[in-house]
Each structure stands twice: as structure tokens, then as C-alpha cells.
Amino acid sequence: MKQTRNRPALAVSTIRWIVLGVVAITMLIPMYTMLINAFKPQADIIENPLLITPQMFTFDYLWAAITSSKFNVIAAYGITLLFVVLVNLCCIALAAPVAYVIARGRSKWHLGLLLLFVSGLFIPGQVTLIPVVFVLRVLGLINTIPGFILFETAATLPVTIFLFTAYLRSVPRDIDEAASLDGAGPIRAFWACIFPIMKPVVATVVVLNSIGVWNDFVSPQIILGPSSGIYTVTTGVYAAVGQFSTDYTQVFPTLLLAVLPAMVFFIVMQRHIIGGLVAGATKG
């Protein structure tokens, strides 16, 4: 009887691993193709796109992409990293106090405020670009860095407030009461006592926002525009690769340079994503 009961469980487990394996392979094939073809000549890319040998392997095309006049990778890294840092700082500075008020509130108005922000998750960012362009043009912020930072910050607020609120609801109110007894007001109590223990969820938000800003193409392409002369990694790749769409020795190395930092950052920081999400999953 025991063996009979174990057979369905084994079958389910086997099917689960097969499905996960197929999904993993499906997702890894494009990445594998981009990686190996960044180090191969044009003829070998066309004839054997999924194969690489020591005879094919060369760093020449990758170095040519790094030193290309069409895509200044160092400048693009610097500009994109600046955007990532500024968006994270603005987003956390705005979302943390709002989430604290919502999490500590007891009325229906606080729940309504949370639902208002969370509703932003259901609106695709591309849908808001047209009205945003009109608003930024009226304010004189179109094709400027401040305009782009404001848009990206607003776009990251819904998920950030949602995660912060979920985490803060698991933080005991005793900390607030202890800070109040020591003479600290709500603002000082939050920044001095509550915010320092929010490191897990802050790390999660930083990782998610950083990858989102780094990989964003539509927003900088429209809000900054080619006329501004400001290129992020994605818009720089588009400007460089657009003129060499059939030259794969330009396309694959340039794409690898664009996605490599985001891949490394995600691999290093992925444990913080899980840690931050799990930390706010239950109420303590």
C-alpha cells in the first residue's frame, strides 16, 4: 500500500521537474545564443548559431563593440547607473513614509489609499506615455533628465508602496510606542527606528527597480528622445545596432554588453528579492 501511494507522488514530482526543465531550457536558449555568438565571426554565426569551437572563439568583436564610436558603452553605463541611483533614492524617500502611514492606519481611508496606489500596477506604463509627454512638455521637462527621473519614480511607486506596506504591517507597533515614550515624533520614529529594520524589503525594491530602469527602452526613447543626446544602455544599443541590423558581429557583442551588468546584478542580489518578499509575507 505504501509503495502504491508513493507512485502518484513520484509521477507528479517527475512531471513537475520535466516541465520546469523545459521552461528553463526555453528561457536559456536565447541567452545562450547571444552569449556564444558574441565571440564568433559572421559566417559561423549564420552557419552554426548554436555551436562554438575554439577555432571560432575570438574577443575581437567584443572589443570592437566596446570601442565603437556608434555606442559609447562606458558613457551609457554611467548615465544608466545615474538614473538607477536617482530613481531608487526618490522612490524610497517618497514611498517609505506613505507606506508607513498606510500600514499604521486603521481606517478605511488608509485601505483606499493603498488600493489607489496598487491600481497603478494594472496600468501598463506604455499607456501613460502619451499623456506624460504632454504634461512634461507643458512643464518644460521633456527631453530632460529631471523629467525622465520623475516619470520613472512615479512608475516604480505602486509596487514599492505595496511591498513596503506589507512589510511594515509585520513590524510590531511596540517600536512606535517605545519611540513615542522617548519623545520621538512620528517622523523621527519612522526614520530612526522603523526604517533601519526595513533593509530586507528595501534591498528587494532596489533590485526590482534597478533592473526595471536598466532594461527600460520605451520610456527613455520617448521622454529623452534622440535629440537630447542622452543615451541609456538600451537606447544606445538601438542607435548603434539599428545601422548594422545584418552585421551580427555588431549586434550580439553590443547586446551582451547591454544585458551583462543586469544579469550579474540579478544573480548576486537574487537572494535579497526572496528574502524581502518572504519577510513581509506574514504578520508578526
JSON list of N, CA, C and O in Angstrom, two decimals, residues 122-174:
[
{"chain": "A", "resi": 122, "resn": "PHE", "atom": "N", "xyz": [-1.90, 47.87, -12.50]},
{"chain": "A", "resi": 122, "resn": "PHE", "atom": "CA", "xyz": [-2.71, 47.30, -13.58]},
{"chain": "A", "resi": 122, "resn": "PHE", "atom": "C", "xyz": [-2.72, 48.18, -14.83]},
{"chain": "A", "resi": 122, "resn": "PHE", "atom": "O", "xyz": [-3.38, 47.85, -15.81]},
{"chain": "A", "resi": 123, "resn": "ILE", "atom": "N", "xyz": [-2.00, 49.29, -14.79]},
{"chain": "A", "resi": 123, "resn": "ILE", "atom": "CA", "xyz": [-1.95, 50.20, -15.93]},
{"chain": "A", "resi": 123, "resn": "ILE", "atom": "C", "xyz": [-0.59, 50.06, -16.60]},
{"chain": "A", "resi": 123, "resn": "ILE", "atom": "O", "xyz": [0.44, 50.39, -15.99]},
{"chain": "A", "resi": 124, "resn": "PRO", "atom": "N", "xyz": [-0.50, 49.55, -17.81]},
{"chain": "A", "resi": 124, "resn": "PRO", "atom": "CA", "xyz": [0.79, 49.44, -18.50]},
{"chain": "A", "resi": 124, "resn": "PRO", "atom": "C", "xyz": [1.46, 50.80, -18.65]},
{"chain": "A", "resi": 124, "resn": "PRO", "atom": "O", "xyz": [0.80, 51.81, -18.94]},
{"chain": "A", "resi": 125, "resn": "GLY", "atom": "N", "xyz": [2.77, 50.83, -18.42]},
{"chain": "A", "resi": 125, "resn": "GLY", "atom": "CA", "xyz": [3.50, 52.09, -18.50]},
{"chain": "A", "resi": 125, "resn": "GLY", "atom": "C", "xyz": [3.41, 52.74, -19.86]},
{"chain": "A", "resi": 125, "resn": "GLY", "atom": "O", "xyz": [3.39, 53.97, -19.98]},
{"chain": "A", "resi": 126, "resn": "GLN", "atom": "N", "xyz": [3.33, 51.92, -20.92]},
{"chain": "A", "resi": 126, "resn": "GLN", "atom": "CA", "xyz": [3.27, 52.47, -22.28]},
{"chain": "A", "resi": 126, "resn": "GLN", "atom": "C", "xyz": [2.00, 53.27, -22.51]},
{"chain": "A", "resi": 126, "resn": "GLN", "atom": "O", "xyz": [1.96, 54.20, -23.30]},
{"chain": "A", "resi": 127, "resn": "VAL", "atom": "N", "xyz": [0.91, 52.89, -21.79]},
{"chain": "A", "resi": 127, "resn": "VAL", "atom": "CA", "xyz": [-0.37, 53.59, -21.97]},
{"chain": "A", "resi": 127, "resn": "VAL", "atom": "C", "xyz": [-0.28, 55.02, -21.46]},
{"chain": "A", "resi": 127, "resn": "VAL", "atom": "O", "xyz": [-0.92, 55.93, -21.99]},
{"chain": "A", "resi": 128, "resn": "THR", "atom": "N", "xyz": [0.53, 55.24, -20.43]},
{"chain": "A", "resi": 128, "resn": "THR", "atom": "CA", "xyz": [0.62, 56.57, -19.82]},
{"chain": "A", "resi": 128, "resn": "THR", "atom": "C", "xyz": [1.64, 57.48, -20.51]},
{"chain": "A", "resi": 128, "resn": "THR", "atom": "O", "xyz": [1.73, 58.66, -20.16]},
{"chain": "A", "resi": 129, "resn": "LEU", "atom": "N", "xyz": [2.39, 56.95, -21.46]},
{"chain": "A", "resi": 129, "resn": "LEU", "atom": "CA", "xyz": [3.47, 57.74, -22.05]},
{"chain": "A", "resi": 129, "resn": "LEU", "atom": "C", "xyz": [2.95, 58.97, -22.80]},
{"chain": "A", "resi": 129, "resn": "LEU", "atom": "O", "xyz": [3.55, 60.05, -22.70]},
{"chain": "A", "resi": 130, "resn": "ILE", "atom": "N", "xyz": [1.86, 58.80, -23.55]},
{"chain": "A", "resi": 130, "resn": "ILE", "atom": "CA", "xyz": [1.35, 59.93, -24.33]},
{"chain": "A", "resi": 130, "resn": "ILE", "atom": "C", "xyz": [0.92, 61.09, -23.44]},
{"chain": "A", "resi": 130, "resn": "ILE", "atom": "O", "xyz": [1.37, 62.23, -23.62]},
{"chain": "A", "resi": 131, "resn": "PRO", "atom": "N", "xyz": [0.05, 60.86, -22.43]},
{"chain": "A", "resi": 131, "resn": "PRO", "atom": "CA", "xyz": [-0.28, 61.97, -21.54]},
{"chain": "A", "resi": 131, "resn": "PRO", "atom": "C", "xyz": [0.92, 62.50, -20.77]},
{"chain": "A", "resi": 131, "resn": "PRO", "atom": "O", "xyz": [0.99, 63.71, -20.51]},
{"chain": "A", "resi": 132, "resn": "VAL", "atom": "N", "xyz": [1.85, 61.64, -20.42]},
{"chain": "A", "resi": 132, "resn": "VAL", "atom": "CA", "xyz": [3.05, 62.09, -19.71]},
{"chain": "A", "resi": 132, "resn": "VAL", "atom": "C", "xyz": [3.87, 63.03, -20.58]},
{"chain": "A", "resi": 132, "resn": "VAL", "atom": "O", "xyz": [4.39, 64.05, -20.11]},
{"chain": "A", "resi": 133, "resn": "VAL", "atom": "N", "xyz": [3.98, 62.72, -21.86]},
{"chain": "A", "resi": 133, "resn": "VAL", "atom": "CA", "xyz": [4.72, 63.59, -22.78]},
{"chain": "A", "resi": 133, "resn": "VAL", "atom": "C", "xyz": [4.09, 64.97, -22.84]},
{"chain": "A", "resi": 133, "resn": "VAL", "atom": "O", "xyz": [4.79, 66.00, -22.81]},
{"chain": "A", "resi": 134, "resn": "PHE", "atom": "N", "xyz": [2.76, 65.03, -22.90]},
{"chain": "A", "resi": 134, "resn": "PHE", "atom": "CA", "xyz": [2.06, 66.33, -22.94]},
{"chain": "A", "resi": 134, "resn": "PHE", "atom": "C", "xyz": [2.30, 67.11, -21.65]},
{"chain": "A", "resi": 134, "resn": "PHE", "atom": "O", "xyz": [2.57, 68.32, -21.68]},
{"chain": "A", "resi": 135, "resn": "VAL", "atom": "N", "xyz": [2.23, 66.42, -20.51]},
{"chain": "A", "resi": 135, "resn": "VAL", "atom": "CA", "xyz": [2.43, 67.09, -19.22]},
{"chain": "A", "resi": 135, "resn": "VAL", "atom": "C", "xyz": [3.86, 67.61, -19.10]},
{"chain": "A", "resi": 135, "resn": "VAL", "atom": "O", "xyz": [4.10, 68.76, -18.70]},
{"chain": "A", "resi": 136, "resn": "LEU", "atom": "N", "xyz": [4.83, 66.77, -19.46]},
{"chain": "A", "resi": 136, "resn": "LEU", "atom": "CA", "xyz": [6.23, 67.18, -19.37]},
{"chain": "A", "resi": 136, "resn": "LEU", "atom": "C", "xyz": [6.54, 68.32, -20.33]},
{"chain": "A", "resi": 136, "resn": "LEU", "atom": "O", "xyz": [7.36, 69.20, -20.03]},
{"chain": "A", "resi": 137, "resn": "ARG", "atom": "N", "xyz": [5.89, 68.32, -21.49]},
{"chain": "A", "resi": 137, "resn": "ARG", "atom": "CA", "xyz": [6.11, 69.42, -22.44]},
{"chain": "A", "resi": 137, "resn": "ARG", "atom": "C", "xyz": [5.58, 70.73, -21.87]},
{"chain": "A", "resi": 137, "resn": "ARG", "atom": "O", "xyz": [6.21, 71.78, -22.01]},
{"chain": "A", "resi": 138, "resn": "VAL", "atom": "N", "xyz": [4.42, 70.69, -21.21]},
{"chain": "A", "resi": 138, "resn": "VAL", "atom": "CA", "xyz": [3.86, 71.89, -20.60]},
{"chain": "A", "resi": 138, "resn": "VAL", "atom": "C", "xyz": [4.78, 72.40, -19.49]},
{"chain": "A", "resi": 138, "resn": "VAL", "atom": "O", "xyz": [4.98, 73.61, -19.33]},
{"chain": "A", "resi": 139, "resn": "LEU", "atom": "N", "xyz": [5.36, 71.46, -18.72]},
{"chain": "A", "resi": 139, "resn": "LEU", "atom": "CA", "xyz": [6.24, 71.83, -17.62]},
{"chain": "A", "resi": 139, "resn": "LEU", "atom": "C", "xyz": [7.65, 72.19, -18.08]},
{"chain": "A", "resi": 139, "resn": "LEU", "atom": "O", "xyz": [8.47, 72.64, -17.27]},
{"chain": "A", "resi": 140, "resn": "GLY", "atom": "N", "xyz": [7.93, 71.98, -19.37]},
{"chain": "A", "resi": 140, "resn": "GLY", "atom": "CA", "xyz": [9.27, 72.26, -19.88]},
{"chain": "A", "resi": 140, "resn": "GLY", "atom": "C", "xyz": [10.29, 71.23, -19.48]},
{"chain": "A", "resi": 140, "resn": "GLY", "atom": "O", "xyz": [11.50, 71.51, -19.44]},
{"chain": "A", "resi": 141, "resn": "LEU", "atom": "N", "xyz": [9.84, 69.98, -19.19]},
{"chain": "A", "resi": 141, "resn": "LEU", "atom": "CA", "xyz": [10.75, 68.92, -18.72]},
{"chain": "A", "resi": 141, "resn": "LEU", "atom": "C", "xyz": [10.94, 67.81, -19.74]},
{"chain": "A", "resi": 141, "resn": "LEU", "atom": "O", "xyz": [11.64, 66.84, -19.44]},
{"chain": "A", "resi": 142, "resn": "ILE", "atom": "N", "xyz": [10.33, 67.93, -20.91]},
{"chain": "A", "resi": 142, "resn": "ILE", "atom": "CA", "xyz": [10.53, 66.92, -21.94]},
{"chain": "A", "resi": 142, "resn": "ILE", "atom": "C", "xyz": [11.97, 67.00, -22.45]},
{"chain": "A", "resi": 142, "resn": "ILE", "atom": "O", "xyz": [12.56, 68.07, -22.54]},
{"chain": "A", "resi": 143, "resn": "ASN", "atom": "N", "xyz": [12.54, 65.84, -22.78]},
{"chain": "A", "resi": 143, "resn": "ASN", "atom": "CA", "xyz": [13.94, 65.73, -23.24]},
{"chain": "A", "resi": 143, "resn": "ASN", "atom": "C", "xyz": [14.93, 66.19, -22.18]},
{"chain": "A", "resi": 143, "resn": "ASN", "atom": "O", "xyz": [16.01, 66.69, -22.50]},
{"chain": "A", "resi": 144, "resn": "THR", "atom": "N", "xyz": [14.55, 66.05, -20.91]},
{"chain": "A", "resi": 144, "resn": "THR", "atom": "CA", "xyz": [15.45, 66.43, -19.81]},
{"chain": "A", "resi": 144, "resn": "THR", "atom": "C", "xyz": [15.58, 65.27, -18.83]},
{"chain": "A", "resi": 144, "resn": "THR", "atom": "O", "xyz": [14.69, 64.42, -18.71]},
{"chain": "A", "resi": 145, "resn": "ILE", "atom": "N", "xyz": [16.68, 65.26, -18.10]},
{"chain": "A", "resi": 145, "resn": "ILE", "atom": "CA", "xyz": [16.89, 64.23, -17.09]},
{"chain": "A", "resi": 145, "resn": "ILE", "atom": "C", "xyz": [15.88, 64.33, -15.95]},
{"chain": "A", "resi": 145, "resn": "ILE", "atom": "O", "xyz": [15.33, 63.30, -15.53]},
{"chain": "A", "resi": 146, "resn": "PRO", "atom": "N", "xyz": [15.59, 65.53, -15.39]},
{"chain": "A", "resi": 146, "resn": "PRO", "atom": "CA", "xyz": [14.57, 65.60, -14.33]},
{"chain": "A", "resi": 146, "resn": "PRO", "atom": "C", "xyz": [13.21, 65.05, -14.75]},
{"chain": "A", "resi": 146, "resn": "PRO", "atom": "O", "xyz": [12.54, 64.38, -13.97]},
{"chain": "A", "resi": 147, "resn": "GLY", "atom": "N", "xyz": [12.80, 65.31, -15.99]},
{"chain": "A", "resi": 147, "resn": "GLY", "atom": "CA", "xyz": [11.52, 64.79, -16.47]},
{"chain": "A", "resi": 147, "resn": "GLY", "atom": "C", "xyz": [11.52, 63.27, -16.51]},
{"chain": "A", "resi": 147, "resn": "GLY", "atom": "O", "xyz": [10.54, 62.63, -16.11]},
{"chain": "A", "resi": 148, "resn": "PHE", "atom": "N", "xyz": [12.61, 62.70, -16.96]},
{"chain": "A", "resi": 148, "resn": "PHE", "atom": "CA", "xyz": [12.70, 61.24, -17.02]},
{"chain": "A", "resi": 148, "resn": "PHE", "atom": "C", "xyz": [12.73, 60.64, -15.62]},
{"chain": "A", "resi": 148, "resn": "PHE", "atom": "O", "xyz": [12.08, 59.62, -15.37]},
{"chain": "A", "resi": 149, "resn": "ILE", "atom": "N", "xyz": [13.45, 61.25, -14.71]},
{"chain": "A", "resi": 149, "resn": "ILE", "atom": "CA", "xyz": [13.54, 60.75, -13.33]},
{"chain": "A", "resi": 149, "resn": "ILE", "atom": "C", "xyz": [12.16, 60.80, -12.67]},
{"chain": "A", "resi": 149, "resn": "ILE", "atom": "O", "xyz": [11.75, 59.85, -11.98]},
{"chain": "A", "resi": 150, "resn": "LEU", "atom": "N", "xyz": [11.41, 61.89, -12.89]},
{"chain": "A", "resi": 150, "resn": "LEU", "atom": "CA", "xyz": [10.07, 62.00, -12.31]},
{"chain": "A", "resi": 150, "resn": "LEU", "atom": "C", "xyz": [9.16, 60.90, -12.84]},
{"chain": "A", "resi": 150, "resn": "LEU", "atom": "O", "xyz": [8.40, 60.28, -12.07]},
{"chain": "A", "resi": 151, "resn": "PHE", "atom": "N", "xyz": [9.21, 60.62, -14.14]},
{"chain": "A", "resi": 151, "resn": "PHE", "atom": "CA", "xyz": [8.36, 59.58, -14.71]},
{"chain": "A", "resi": 151, "resn": "PHE", "atom": "C", "xyz": [8.73, 58.21, -14.17]},
{"chain": "A", "resi": 151, "resn": "PHE", "atom": "O", "xyz": [7.84, 57.43, -13.77]},
{"chain": "A", "resi": 152, "resn": "GLU", "atom": "N", "xyz": [10.01, 57.88, -14.15]},
{"chain": "A", "resi": 152, "resn": "GLU", "atom": "CA", "xyz": [10.43, 56.56, -13.67]},
{"chain": "A", "resi": 152, "resn": "GLU", "atom": "C", "xyz": [10.11, 56.39, -12.19]},
{"chain": "A", "resi": 152, "resn": "GLU", "atom": "O", "xyz": [9.73, 55.30, -11.75]},
{"chain": "A", "resi": 153, "resn": "THR", "atom": "N", "xyz": [10.27, 57.46, -11.42]},
{"chain": "A", "resi": 153, "resn": "THR", "atom": "CA", "xyz": [9.93, 57.38, -9.99]},
{"chain": "A", "resi": 153, "resn": "THR", "atom": "C", "xyz": [8.46, 57.10, -9.80]},
{"chain": "A", "resi": 153, "resn": "THR", "atom": "O", "xyz": [8.06, 56.24, -8.99]},
{"chain": "A", "resi": 154, "resn": "ALA", "atom": "N", "xyz": [7.62, 57.81, -10.54]},
{"chain": "A", "resi": 154, "resn": "ALA", "atom": "CA", "xyz": [6.17, 57.58, -10.45]},
{"chain": "A", "resi": 154, "resn": "ALA", "atom": "C", "xyz": [5.81, 56.17, -10.87]},
{"chain": "A", "resi": 154, "resn": "ALA", "atom": "O", "xyz": [4.91, 55.55, -10.28]},
{"chain": "A", "resi": 155, "resn": "ALA", "atom": "N", "xyz": [6.52, 55.65, -11.86]},
{"chain": "A", "resi": 155, "resn": "ALA", "atom": "CA", "xyz": [6.22, 54.30, -12.35]},
{"chain": "A", "resi": 155, "resn": "ALA", "atom": "C", "xyz": [6.60, 53.22, -11.34]},
{"chain": "A", "resi": 155, "resn": "ALA", "atom": "O", "xyz": [5.99, 52.14, -11.32]},
{"chain": "A", "resi": 156, "resn": "THR", "atom": "N", "xyz": [7.58, 53.49, -10.49]},
{"chain": "A", "resi": 156, "resn": "THR", "atom": "CA", "xyz": [8.02, 52.48, -9.52]},
{"chain": "A", "resi": 156, "resn": "THR", "atom": "C", "xyz": [7.29, 52.60, -8.18]},
{"chain": "A", "resi": 156, "resn": "THR", "atom": "O", "xyz": [7.43, 51.71, -7.33]},
{"chain": "A", "resi": 157, "resn": "LEU", "atom": "N", "xyz": [6.53, 53.66, -7.97]},
{"chain": "A", "resi": 157, "resn": "LEU", "atom": "CA", "xyz": [5.87, 53.87, -6.68]},
{"chain": "A", "resi": 157, "resn": "LEU", "atom": "C", "xyz": [4.84, 52.78, -6.34]},
{"chain": "A", "resi": 157, "resn": "LEU", "atom": "O", "xyz": [4.80, 52.34, -5.18]},
{"chain": "A", "resi": 158, "resn": "PRO", "atom": "N", "xyz": [3.97, 52.34, -7.26]},
{"chain": "A", "resi": 158, "resn": "PRO", "atom": "CA", "xyz": [2.95, 51.37, -6.86]},
{"chain": "A", "resi": 158, "resn": "PRO", "atom": "C", "xyz": [3.51, 50.10, -6.24]},
{"chain": "A", "resi": 158, "resn": "PRO", "atom": "O", "xyz": [3.10, 49.70, -5.14]},
{"chain": "A", "resi": 159, "resn": "VAL", "atom": "N", "xyz": [4.43, 49.43, -6.92]},
{"chain": "A", "resi": 159, "resn": "VAL", "atom": "CA", "xyz": [4.96, 48.17, -6.38]},
{"chain": "A", "resi": 159, "resn": "VAL", "atom": "C", "xyz": [5.79, 48.42, -5.13]},
{"chain": "A", "resi": 159, "resn": "VAL", "atom": "O", "xyz": [5.78, 47.61, -4.19]},
{"chain": "A", "resi": 160, "resn": "THR", "atom": "N", "xyz": [6.48, 49.57, -5.06]},
{"chain": "A", "resi": 160, "resn": "THR", "atom": "CA", "xyz": [7.29, 49.88, -3.88]},
{"chain": "A", "resi": 160, "resn": "THR", "atom": "C", "xyz": [6.41, 50.11, -2.66]},
{"chain": "A", "resi": 160, "resn": "THR", "atom": "O", "xyz": [6.68, 49.58, -1.57]},
{"chain": "A", "resi": 161, "resn": "ILE", "atom": "N", "xyz": [5.35, 50.88, -2.81]},
{"chain": "A", "resi": 161, "resn": "ILE", "atom": "CA", "xyz": [4.44, 51.14, -1.69]},
{"chain": "A", "resi": 161, "resn": "ILE", "atom": "C", "xyz": [3.76, 49.84, -1.26]},
{"chain": "A", "resi": 161, "resn": "ILE", "atom": "O", "xyz": [3.58, 49.59, -0.06]},
{"chain": "A", "resi": 162, "resn": "PHE", "atom": "N", "xyz": [3.40, 49.01, -2.21]},
{"chain": "A", "resi": 162, "resn": "PHE", "atom": "CA", "xyz": [2.76, 47.74, -1.89]},
{"chain": "A", "resi": 162, "resn": "PHE", "atom": "C", "xyz": [3.69, 46.85, -1.05]},
{"chain": "A", "resi": 162, "resn": "PHE", "atom": "O", "xyz": [3.28, 46.30, -0.02]},
{"chain": "A", "resi": 163, "resn": "LEU", "atom": "N", "xyz": [4.94, 46.72, -1.47]},
{"chain": "A", "resi": 163, "resn": "LEU", "atom": "CA", "xyz": [5.89, 45.88, -0.73]},
{"chain": "A", "resi": 163, "resn": "LEU", "atom": "C", "xyz": [6.23, 46.48, 0.64]},
{"chain": "A", "resi": 163, "resn": "LEU", "atom": "O", "xyz": [6.31, 45.76, 1.64]},
{"chain": "A", "resi": 164, "resn": "PHE", "atom": "N", "xyz": [6.44, 47.79, 0.67]},
{"chain": "A", "resi": 164, "resn": "PHE", "atom": "CA", "xyz": [6.75, 48.44, 1.95]},
{"chain": "A", "resi": 164, "resn": "PHE", "atom": "C", "xyz": [5.60, 48.29, 2.94]},
{"chain": "A", "resi": 164, "resn": "PHE", "atom": "O", "xyz": [5.82, 48.03, 4.13]},
{"chain": "A", "resi": 165, "resn": "THR", "atom": "N", "xyz": [4.37, 48.47, 2.46]},
{"chain": "A", "resi": 165, "resn": "THR", "atom": "CA", "xyz": [3.21, 48.36, 3.35]},
{"chain": "A", "resi": 165, "resn": "THR", "atom": "C", "xyz": [3.08, 46.95, 3.91]},
{"chain": "A", "resi": 165, "resn": "THR", "atom": "O", "xyz": [2.83, 46.76, 5.11]},
{"chain": "A", "resi": 166, "resn": "ALA", "atom": "N", "xyz": [3.25, 45.95, 3.05]},
{"chain": "A", "resi": 166, "resn": "ALA", "atom": "CA", "xyz": [3.16, 44.56, 3.50]},
{"chain": "A", "resi": 166, "resn": "ALA", "atom": "C", "xyz": [4.23, 44.27, 4.56]},
{"chain": "A", "resi": 166, "resn": "ALA", "atom": "O", "xyz": [3.95, 43.57, 5.55]},
{"chain": "A", "resi": 167, "resn": "TYR", "atom": "N", "xyz": [5.41, 44.80, 4.37]},
{"chain": "A", "resi": 167, "resn": "TYR", "atom": "CA", "xyz": [6.48, 44.56, 5.34]},
{"chain": "A", "resi": 167, "resn": "TYR", "atom": "C", "xyz": [6.22, 45.30, 6.65]},
{"chain": "A", "resi": 167, "resn": "TYR", "atom": "O", "xyz": [6.39, 44.73, 7.75]},
{"chain": "A", "resi": 168, "resn": "LEU", "atom": "N", "xyz": [5.80, 46.56, 6.57]},
{"chain": "A", "resi": 168, "resn": "LEU", "atom": "CA", "xyz": [5.59, 47.35, 7.78]},
{"chain": "A", "resi": 168, "resn": "LEU", "atom": "C", "xyz": [4.45, 46.81, 8.63]},
{"chain": "A", "resi": 168, "resn": "LEU", "atom": "O", "xyz": [4.45, 47.00, 9.86]},
{"chain": "A", "resi": 169, "resn": "ARG", "atom": "N", "xyz": [3.49, 46.14, 8.02]},
{"chain": "A", "resi": 169, "resn": "ARG", "atom": "CA", "xyz": [2.42, 45.54, 8.81]},
{"chain": "A", "resi": 169, "resn": "ARG", "atom": "C", "xyz": [2.92, 44.37, 9.65]},
{"chain": "A", "resi": 169, "resn": "ARG", "atom": "O", "xyz": [2.23, 43.96, 10.59]},
{"chain": "A", "resi": 170, "resn": "SER", "atom": "N", "xyz": [4.08, 43.83, 9.31]},
{"chain": "A", "resi": 170, "resn": "SER", "atom": "CA", "xyz": [4.67, 42.76, 10.10]},
{"chain": "A", "resi": 170, "resn": "SER", "atom": "C", "xyz": [5.59, 43.28, 11.21]},
{"chain": "A", "resi": 170, "resn": "SER", "atom": "O", "xyz": [6.07, 42.51, 12.03]},
{"chain": "A", "resi": 171, "resn": "VAL", "atom": "N", "xyz": [5.82, 44.60, 11.22]},
{"chain": "A", "resi": 171, "resn": "VAL", "atom": "CA", "xyz": [6.67, 45.22, 12.24]},
{"chain": "A", "resi": 171, "resn": "VAL", "atom": "C", "xyz": [5.80, 45.56, 13.45]},
{"chain": "A", "resi": 171, "resn": "VAL", "atom": "O", "xyz": [4.79, 46.25, 13.30]},
{"chain": "A", "resi": 172, "resn": "PRO", "atom": "N", "xyz": [6.15, 45.11, 14.65]},
{"chain": "A", "resi": 172, "resn": "PRO", "atom": "CA", "xyz": [5.32, 45.37, 15.84]},
{"chain": "A", "resi": 172, "resn": "PRO", "atom": "C", "xyz": [5.15, 46.87, 16.11]},
{"chain": "A", "resi": 172, "resn": "PRO", "atom": "O", "xyz": [6.08, 47.66, 15.95]},
{"chain": "A", "resi": 173, "resn": "ARG", "atom": "N", "xyz": [3.95, 47.25, 16.53]},
{"chain": "A", "resi": 173, "resn": "ARG", "atom": "CA", "xyz": [3.68, 48.64, 16.89]},
{"chain": "A", "resi": 173, "resn": "ARG", "atom": "C", "xyz": [4.38, 49.04, 18.18]},
{"chain": "A", "resi": 173, "resn": "ARG", "atom": "O", "xyz": [4.42, 50.23, 18.50]},
{"chain": "A", "resi": 174, "resn": "ASP", "atom": "N", "xyz": [4.89, 48.07, 18.92]},
{"chain": "A", "resi": 174, "resn": "ASP", "atom": "CA", "xyz": [5.59, 48.39, 20.16]},
{"chain": "A", "resi": 174, "resn": "ASP", "atom": "C", "xyz": [6.78, 49.29, 19.91]},
{"chain": "A", "resi": 174, "resn": "ASP", "atom": "O", "xyz": [7.16, 50.10, 20.78]}
]
